[in-house]
């Protein structure tokens, strides 16, 4: 009888497009990781859509994977390190063909994406679409696991978010009337509003544990420094100002959710502080260069030409990415991502709070 039960389970579940755990269901204390965001979190979803926002060519991926995966780095991204800390496999991109083990979670992030549908519209998977993909996964798992087990599964899972940077870069660099019709405060309110609505949707599906990055000094990335007239080395202060407004509004929104939503728990990492510390004192953290990218062209290697597959085809490449904070014009190196993920996982409350991700995975 037991062997027949095993055979039926294997046939119905493991033989399907979902690679689910069979036998006695999910392991005890199993915690999945679902990822939403932009290029800081995208493991390769943009490989499968029609867009120029791709990193599926050398030298991306060179130091860890030894081949380009679609990640905007020389190696791993923050969610890859979080998965490692949580004893999970690499969380795959949702659009990657093949047997997804959704029971470990899945990554919906898309390079260039924003919380607003108008941000890089038609070339990215925006937040609303990422949420729609999650709902499909939730429905599939609920059908396979049953209501009781799927409810426990989604309440134990951790949901990791990173949005806003592309919305604010678009606000200041695009001539669209959409972006010119609002004050900075109104625009930030729209970004935070969409993010909050998405969190509430996932909460209604059973999600209770969430992780967030706030925004760093966006204007100090090589790709935005290069936009400042005169190449003085100054940061693009208007974008940094929007990031500050975003961070204040995000903190307020999360505190309100914590009060109003029963059992809502979150970890918010202050990358504005952690990245600024590394920019201001790179040697303390093992870096030799914090202002110039490893890969790119022009001042600070801030022209987005890494790999030679975009508008500008000529580029320079450093010999050792581990010595650099930025790999290309706006994305951290594998080593920088490792350090930030470590702080998200087990950082003190002054950097990651009110919980850190380690506490959320154990909660």
Short mmCIF file of C-alpha atoms in Angstrom, two decimals:
data_model
loop_
_atom_site.label_atom_id
_atom_site.label_comp_id
_atom_site.label_asym_id
_atom_site.label_seq_id
_atom_site.Cartn_x
_atom_site.Cartn_y
_atom_site.Cartn_z
CA UNK A 1 0.00 0.00 0.00
CA UNK A 2 2.81 2.36 0.89
CA UNK A 3 4.59 1.61 -2.37
CA UNK A 4 1.40 2.27 -4.32
CA UNK A 5 0.99 5.60 -2.50
CA UNK A 6 4.56 6.52 -3.36
CA UNK A 7 4.05 5.61 -7.02
CA UNK A 8 0.86 7.68 -7.29
CA UNK A 9 2.53 10.64 -5.62
CA UNK A 10 5.54 10.39 -7.91
CA UNK A 11 3.34 10.11 -10.98
CA UNK A 12 0.95 12.93 -10.11
CA UNK A 13 3.37 15.40 -8.57
CA UNK A 14 6.95 14.76 -9.60
CA UNK A 15 5.94 13.98 -13.14
CA UNK A 16 4.19 17.30 -13.53
CA UNK A 17 5.64 20.69 -14.41
CA UNK A 18 5.89 21.38 -10.68
CA UNK A 19 8.67 19.55 -8.92
CA UNK A 20 7.03 19.16 -5.53
CA UNK A 21 8.12 17.30 -2.43
CA UNK A 22 6.30 14.01 -2.21
CA UNK A 23 5.70 11.41 0.46
CA UNK A 24 4.80 13.21 3.68
CA UNK A 25 4.62 16.68 2.11
CA UNK A 26 7.00 19.54 2.72
CA UNK A 27 9.88 19.19 5.17
CA UNK A 28 9.28 20.46 8.70
CA UNK A 29 10.14 24.16 9.12
CA UNK A 30 10.51 24.58 5.35
CA UNK A 31 10.78 28.27 4.39
CA UNK A 32 10.61 29.39 0.74
CA UNK A 33 11.95 32.64 -0.73
CA UNK A 34 9.99 34.74 -3.23
CA UNK A 35 11.82 37.67 -4.84
CA UNK A 36 10.40 40.80 -6.48
CA UNK A 37 12.44 43.68 -7.85
CA UNK A 38 14.71 45.19 -10.47
CA UNK A 39 18.25 44.58 -11.77
CA UNK A 40 19.74 44.31 -8.28
CA UNK A 41 17.66 41.12 -7.86
CA UNK A 42 17.06 39.87 -11.46
CA UNK A 43 18.78 36.46 -11.97
CA UNK A 44 17.91 36.35 -15.67
CA UNK A 45 14.18 36.91 -16.26
CA UNK A 46 15.03 39.58 -18.83
CA UNK A 47 16.81 36.92 -20.89
CA UNK A 48 13.33 35.78 -21.92
CA UNK A 49 11.70 39.09 -22.88
CA UNK A 50 12.32 41.55 -25.72
CA UNK A 51 14.43 44.24 -24.07
CA UNK A 52 17.82 45.91 -24.17
CA UNK A 53 18.01 45.63 -20.36
CA UNK A 54 19.96 42.38 -20.42
CA UNK A 55 23.26 41.07 -19.05
CA UNK A 56 23.40 37.69 -20.78
CA UNK A 57 26.82 38.25 -22.34
CA UNK A 58 30.43 38.44 -21.11
CA UNK A 59 31.98 39.74 -18.93
CA UNK A 60 28.87 39.47 -16.74
CA UNK A 61 29.00 36.39 -14.53
CA UNK A 62 32.73 35.87 -15.01
CA UNK A 63 33.94 35.46 -11.43
CA UNK A 64 31.48 32.98 -9.91
CA UNK A 65 29.42 31.28 -12.61
CA UNK A 66 32.19 31.54 -15.24
CA UNK A 67 29.50 32.38 -17.80
CA UNK A 68 26.79 35.08 -18.17
CA UNK A 69 23.50 34.18 -16.48
CA UNK A 70 21.63 37.44 -16.98
CA UNK A 71 22.67 38.82 -13.59
CA UNK A 72 23.95 42.41 -13.64
CA UNK A 73 27.16 41.60 -11.79
CA UNK A 74 30.41 39.72 -12.20
CA UNK A 75 28.87 37.01 -10.02
CA UNK A 76 26.00 36.60 -7.57
CA UNK A 77 23.25 38.96 -6.47
CA UNK A 78 21.93 39.67 -3.00
CA UNK A 79 19.08 37.09 -3.22
CA UNK A 80 21.63 34.40 -4.20
CA UNK A 81 23.54 35.00 -0.96
CA UNK A 82 20.32 35.15 1.07
CA UNK A 83 19.33 31.77 -0.36
CA UNK A 84 22.73 30.38 0.63
CA UNK A 85 22.34 31.66 4.18
CA UNK A 86 18.89 30.04 4.33
CA UNK A 87 20.21 26.69 3.03
CA UNK A 88 18.15 27.01 -0.14
CA UNK A 89 19.34 26.40 -3.70
CA UNK A 90 19.74 29.37 -6.04
CA UNK A 91 16.24 30.74 -6.56
CA UNK A 92 15.54 30.51 -10.33
CA UNK A 93 14.05 33.18 -12.58
CA UNK A 94 10.32 32.65 -13.07
CA UNK A 95 10.55 32.84 -16.87
CA UNK A 96 13.35 30.28 -17.15
CA UNK A 97 12.03 27.22 -19.00
CA UNK A 98 12.02 23.83 -17.30
CA UNK A 99 10.92 22.22 -14.06
CA UNK A 100 10.66 24.95 -11.44
CA UNK A 101 10.93 23.80 -7.84
CA UNK A 102 8.46 26.38 -6.68
CA UNK A 103 8.52 24.83 -3.22
CA UNK A 104 11.85 26.62 -2.67
CA UNK A 105 10.39 29.85 -4.05
CA UNK A 106 10.97 31.70 -7.30
CA UNK A 107 12.39 35.04 -8.47
CA UNK A 108 10.19 37.44 -10.46
CA UNK A 109 12.61 40.41 -10.59
CA UNK A 110 13.27 42.22 -13.86
CA UNK A 111 16.12 44.59 -14.70
CA UNK A 112 14.79 48.10 -15.34
CA UNK A 113 11.48 47.44 -13.58
CA UNK A 114 9.73 49.95 -11.40
CA UNK A 115 6.80 50.04 -9.04
CA UNK A 116 5.00 52.14 -11.69
CA UNK A 117 3.78 50.55 -14.91
CA UNK A 118 4.99 53.62 -16.87
CA UNK A 119 8.64 53.01 -15.91
CA UNK A 120 10.38 51.49 -18.96
CA UNK A 121 6.95 50.35 -20.10
CA UNK A 122 7.04 47.52 -22.64
CA UNK A 123 10.65 46.61 -21.90
CA UNK A 124 10.43 45.19 -18.37
CA UNK A 125 8.29 43.08 -16.07
CA UNK A 126 6.77 45.73 -13.83
CA UNK A 127 5.65 45.24 -10.23
CA UNK A 128 2.01 44.60 -11.15
CA UNK A 129 3.02 41.88 -13.63
CA UNK A 130 5.42 40.33 -11.12
CA UNK A 131 2.52 40.13 -8.68
CA UNK A 132 0.36 38.46 -11.34
CA UNK A 133 3.07 35.81 -11.81
CA UNK A 134 3.15 35.22 -8.05
CA UNK A 135 -0.62 34.71 -8.05
CA UNK A 136 -0.24 32.02 -10.71
CA UNK A 137 2.39 30.25 -8.61
CA UNK A 138 0.20 30.57 -5.51
CA UNK A 139 -2.74 29.01 -7.35
CA UNK A 140 -0.64 26.11 -8.66
CA UNK A 141 0.84 25.34 -5.27
CA UNK A 142 -2.51 25.59 -3.53
CA UNK A 143 -3.95 23.07 -5.99
CA UNK A 144 -1.02 20.69 -5.47
CA UNK A 145 -0.49 21.03 -1.71
CA UNK A 146 -4.05 21.55 -0.60
CA UNK A 147 -5.46 24.48 1.35
CA UNK A 148 -4.03 23.65 4.79
CA UNK A 149 -0.47 22.90 3.68
CA UNK A 150 -0.33 25.77 1.18
CA UNK A 151 -1.58 28.19 3.87
CA UNK A 152 1.27 27.13 6.15
CA UNK A 153 3.72 27.27 3.24
CA UNK A 154 2.91 30.86 2.26
CA UNK A 155 2.78 32.09 5.86
CA UNK A 156 6.27 30.69 6.54
CA UNK A 157 7.76 32.01 3.28
CA UNK A 158 9.86 35.19 3.08
CA UNK A 159 9.10 37.81 0.41
CA UNK A 160 12.04 39.97 -0.67
CA UNK A 161 11.53 43.35 -2.40
CA UNK A 162 13.62 46.02 -4.08
CA UNK A 163 11.93 48.79 -6.08
CA UNK A 164 12.15 52.52 -6.70
CA UNK A 165 15.49 53.33 -8.32
CA UNK A 166 14.24 53.02 -11.89
CA UNK A 167 11.09 54.98 -11.12
CA UNK A 168 13.14 57.93 -9.89
CA UNK A 169 15.74 57.84 -12.65
CA UNK A 170 12.82 57.90 -15.13
CA UNK A 171 11.24 60.82 -13.24
CA UNK A 172 14.33 62.98 -13.82
CA UNK A 173 15.59 61.74 -17.19
CA UNK A 174 12.39 61.11 -19.19
CA UNK A 175 10.35 63.80 -20.94
CA UNK A 176 7.08 61.93 -20.58
CA UNK A 177 4.19 64.02 -19.27
CA UNK A 178 3.46 61.18 -16.83
CA UNK A 179 6.59 62.10 -14.94
CA UNK A 180 6.16 65.87 -15.24
CA UNK A 181 2.61 66.03 -13.91
CA UNK A 182 3.48 65.45 -10.25
CA UNK A 183 5.56 66.98 -7.50
CA UNK A 184 8.41 64.91 -6.11
CA UNK A 185 6.38 64.11 -3.01
CA UNK A 186 3.34 63.05 -5.06
CA UNK A 187 5.48 60.88 -7.28
CA UNK A 188 7.15 59.14 -4.33
CA UNK A 189 3.68 58.60 -2.88
CA UNK A 190 2.63 56.78 -6.06
CA UNK A 191 5.69 54.51 -5.94
CA UNK A 192 5.17 53.66 -2.26
CA UNK A 193 1.43 53.26 -2.82
CA UNK A 194 1.94 50.62 -5.52
CA UNK A 195 4.48 48.81 -3.36
CA UNK A 196 2.15 48.87 -0.35
CA UNK A 197 -0.77 47.58 -2.42
CA UNK A 198 1.37 44.66 -3.60
CA UNK A 199 2.43 43.81 -0.05
CA UNK A 200 -1.22 43.80 1.02
CA UNK A 201 -2.12 41.46 -1.86
CA UNK A 202 0.57 38.99 -0.82
CA UNK A 203 -0.52 39.33 2.82
CA UNK A 204 -4.05 38.38 1.74
CA UNK A 205 -2.57 35.26 0.14
CA UNK A 206 -0.99 34.35 3.48
CA UNK A 207 2.38 36.15 3.34
CA UNK A 208 3.52 37.54 6.69
CA UNK A 209 7.32 37.94 6.48
CA UNK A 210 8.87 40.54 4.19
CA UNK A 211 12.36 41.84 3.45
CA UNK A 212 13.22 45.21 1.92
CA UNK A 213 16.13 47.32 0.78
CA UNK A 214 15.68 51.04 0.99
CA UNK A 215 17.52 53.16 -1.59
CA UNK A 216 21.16 54.16 -1.41
CA UNK A 217 22.69 57.40 -2.70
CA UNK A 218 21.48 56.76 -6.24
CA UNK A 219 23.13 59.86 -7.63
CA UNK A 220 26.59 58.65 -6.59
CA UNK A 221 26.59 55.58 -8.84
CA UNK A 222 29.11 55.92 -11.72
CA UNK A 223 26.30 55.94 -14.28
CA UNK A 224 24.68 58.97 -12.66
CA UNK A 225 27.86 60.83 -11.72
CA UNK A 226 28.67 60.90 -15.43
CA UNK A 227 25.47 62.91 -16.06
CA UNK A 228 26.65 65.78 -13.87
CA UNK A 229 28.04 68.58 -16.11
CA UNK A 230 31.79 69.16 -15.95
CA UNK A 231 32.74 65.71 -14.62
CA UNK A 232 33.50 67.26 -11.24
CA UNK A 233 33.06 64.01 -9.36
CA UNK A 234 29.87 65.31 -7.76
CA UNK A 235 26.84 63.12 -7.26
CA UNK A 236 23.55 63.68 -9.11
CA UNK A 237 21.90 65.31 -6.12
CA UNK A 238 18.34 65.51 -7.51
CA UNK A 239 18.08 61.73 -7.70
CA UNK A 240 19.63 61.29 -4.28
CA UNK A 241 17.02 63.70 -2.93
CA UNK A 242 14.23 61.55 -4.36
CA UNK A 243 15.84 58.50 -2.74
CA UNK A 244 15.73 60.26 0.64
CA UNK A 245 12.03 61.04 0.21
CA UNK A 246 11.44 57.41 -0.79
CA UNK A 247 13.27 56.05 2.24
CA UNK A 248 11.27 58.19 4.66
CA UNK A 249 7.96 57.22 3.01
CA UNK A 250 8.92 53.52 2.92
CA UNK A 251 9.74 53.51 6.64
CA UNK A 252 6.43 55.17 7.45
CA UNK A 253 4.45 52.76 5.25
CA UNK A 254 6.08 49.67 6.77
CA UNK A 255 5.47 50.89 10.32
CA UNK A 256 1.82 51.44 9.46
CA UNK A 257 1.52 47.95 7.97
CA UNK A 258 3.08 46.47 11.09
CA UNK A 259 0.45 48.18 13.22
CA UNK A 260 -2.57 47.35 11.06
CA UNK A 261 -1.76 43.86 9.71
CA UNK A 262 -1.78 41.06 12.27
CA UNK A 263 1.49 39.07 12.39
CA UNK A 264 3.10 41.26 9.71
CA UNK A 265 6.88 41.17 10.23
CA UNK A 266 9.61 42.81 8.17
CA UNK A 267 13.33 43.31 7.80
CA UNK A 268 14.39 46.60 6.20
CA UNK A 269 18.07 47.03 5.41
CA UNK A 270 19.40 50.58 5.28
CA UNK A 271 21.61 50.29 2.21
CA UNK A 272 21.91 54.07 2.24
CA UNK A 273 24.12 53.71 5.31
CA UNK A 274 25.93 50.47 4.44
CA UNK A 275 26.78 51.51 0.88
CA UNK A 276 27.78 55.03 1.92
CA UNK A 277 30.18 53.57 4.49
CA UNK A 278 31.84 51.52 1.75
CA UNK A 279 31.93 54.47 -0.64
CA UNK A 280 33.52 56.75 1.93
CA UNK A 281 35.99 54.23 3.36
CA UNK A 282 36.47 51.45 0.77
CA UNK A 283 39.73 50.09 2.17
CA UNK A 284 38.08 49.31 5.50
CA UNK A 285 35.80 46.87 3.66
CA UNK A 286 38.41 45.36 1.34
CA UNK A 287 37.84 47.54 -1.73
CA UNK A 288 40.37 49.67 -3.59
CA UNK A 289 37.91 51.62 -5.76
CA UNK A 290 34.45 52.91 -4.89
CA UNK A 291 33.82 55.69 -7.44
CA UNK A 292 34.90 54.05 -10.69
CA UNK A 293 33.18 50.95 -12.07
CA UNK A 294 35.10 47.81 -12.99
CA UNK A 295 33.45 47.63 -16.42
CA UNK A 296 32.32 50.44 -18.71
CA UNK A 297 33.69 53.49 -20.49
CA UNK A 298 34.03 57.24 -20.09
CA UNK A 299 34.42 59.12 -16.81
CA UNK A 300 34.17 56.77 -13.82
CA UNK A 301 33.43 54.04 -16.42
CA UNK A 302 29.94 55.37 -15.97
CA UNK A 303 28.80 54.95 -19.58
CA UNK A 304 26.67 51.80 -19.74
CA UNK A 305 28.79 49.95 -22.30
CA UNK A 306 29.98 46.90 -20.33
CA UNK A 307 30.20 43.94 -22.71
CA UNK A 308 29.89 46.10 -25.82
CA UNK A 309 26.34 44.97 -26.66
CA UNK A 310 24.52 48.25 -26.03
CA UNK A 311 24.62 51.65 -27.76
CA UNK A 312 28.33 52.21 -27.01
CA UNK A 313 30.38 49.16 -27.96
CA UNK A 314 33.80 50.08 -26.59
CA UNK A 315 34.48 49.38 -22.92
CA UNK A 316 37.23 48.87 -20.38
CA UNK A 317 37.39 45.99 -17.89
CA UNK A 318 39.33 45.89 -14.63
CA UNK A 319 41.57 42.94 -13.81
CA UNK A 320 40.05 42.14 -10.39
CA UNK A 321 36.36 42.91 -9.73
CA UNK A 322 36.72 42.05 -6.03
CA UNK A 323 38.62 45.33 -5.60
CA UNK A 324 35.64 47.35 -6.87
CA UNK A 325 32.35 48.36 -5.26
CA UNK A 326 30.62 48.68 -8.66
CA UNK A 327 30.92 46.14 -11.45
CA UNK A 328 29.26 48.27 -14.14
CA UNK A 329 27.75 51.76 -14.22
CA UNK A 330 25.12 51.08 -11.57
CA UNK A 331 25.41 47.54 -10.20
CA UNK A 332 27.53 46.16 -7.34
CA UNK A 333 30.16 43.46 -7.66
CA UNK A 334 29.73 39.94 -6.32
CA UNK A 335 31.80 40.94 -3.28
CA UNK A 336 29.71 44.05 -2.58
CA UNK A 337 26.51 42.02 -2.90
CA UNK A 338 27.94 39.42 -0.50
CA UNK A 339 28.62 42.06 2.13
CA UNK A 340 25.18 43.67 1.83
CA UNK A 341 23.45 40.27 1.97
CA UNK A 342 25.41 39.43 5.12
CA UNK A 343 24.08 42.59 6.76
CA UNK A 344 20.53 41.82 5.62
CA UNK A 345 20.83 38.31 7.02
CA UNK A 346 22.30 38.97 10.44
CA UNK A 347 22.83 42.72 10.74
CA UNK A 348 22.14 44.69 13.90
CA UNK A 349 18.90 46.73 14.22
CA UNK A 350 20.66 50.00 13.35
CA UNK A 351 21.18 48.61 9.82
CA UNK A 352 18.52 45.90 9.43
CA UNK A 353 15.36 46.05 11.47
CA UNK A 354 13.15 45.61 13.29
CA UNK A 355 14.03 42.00 12.36
CA UNK A 356 16.89 40.72 10.25
CA UNK A 357 16.31 38.03 7.63
CA UNK A 358 17.83 35.31 9.79
CA UNK A 359 15.19 36.01 12.42
CA UNK A 360 12.42 36.01 9.81
CA UNK A 361 13.47 32.65 8.40
CA UNK A 362 13.37 31.21 11.92
CA UNK A 363 10.10 32.91 12.91
#
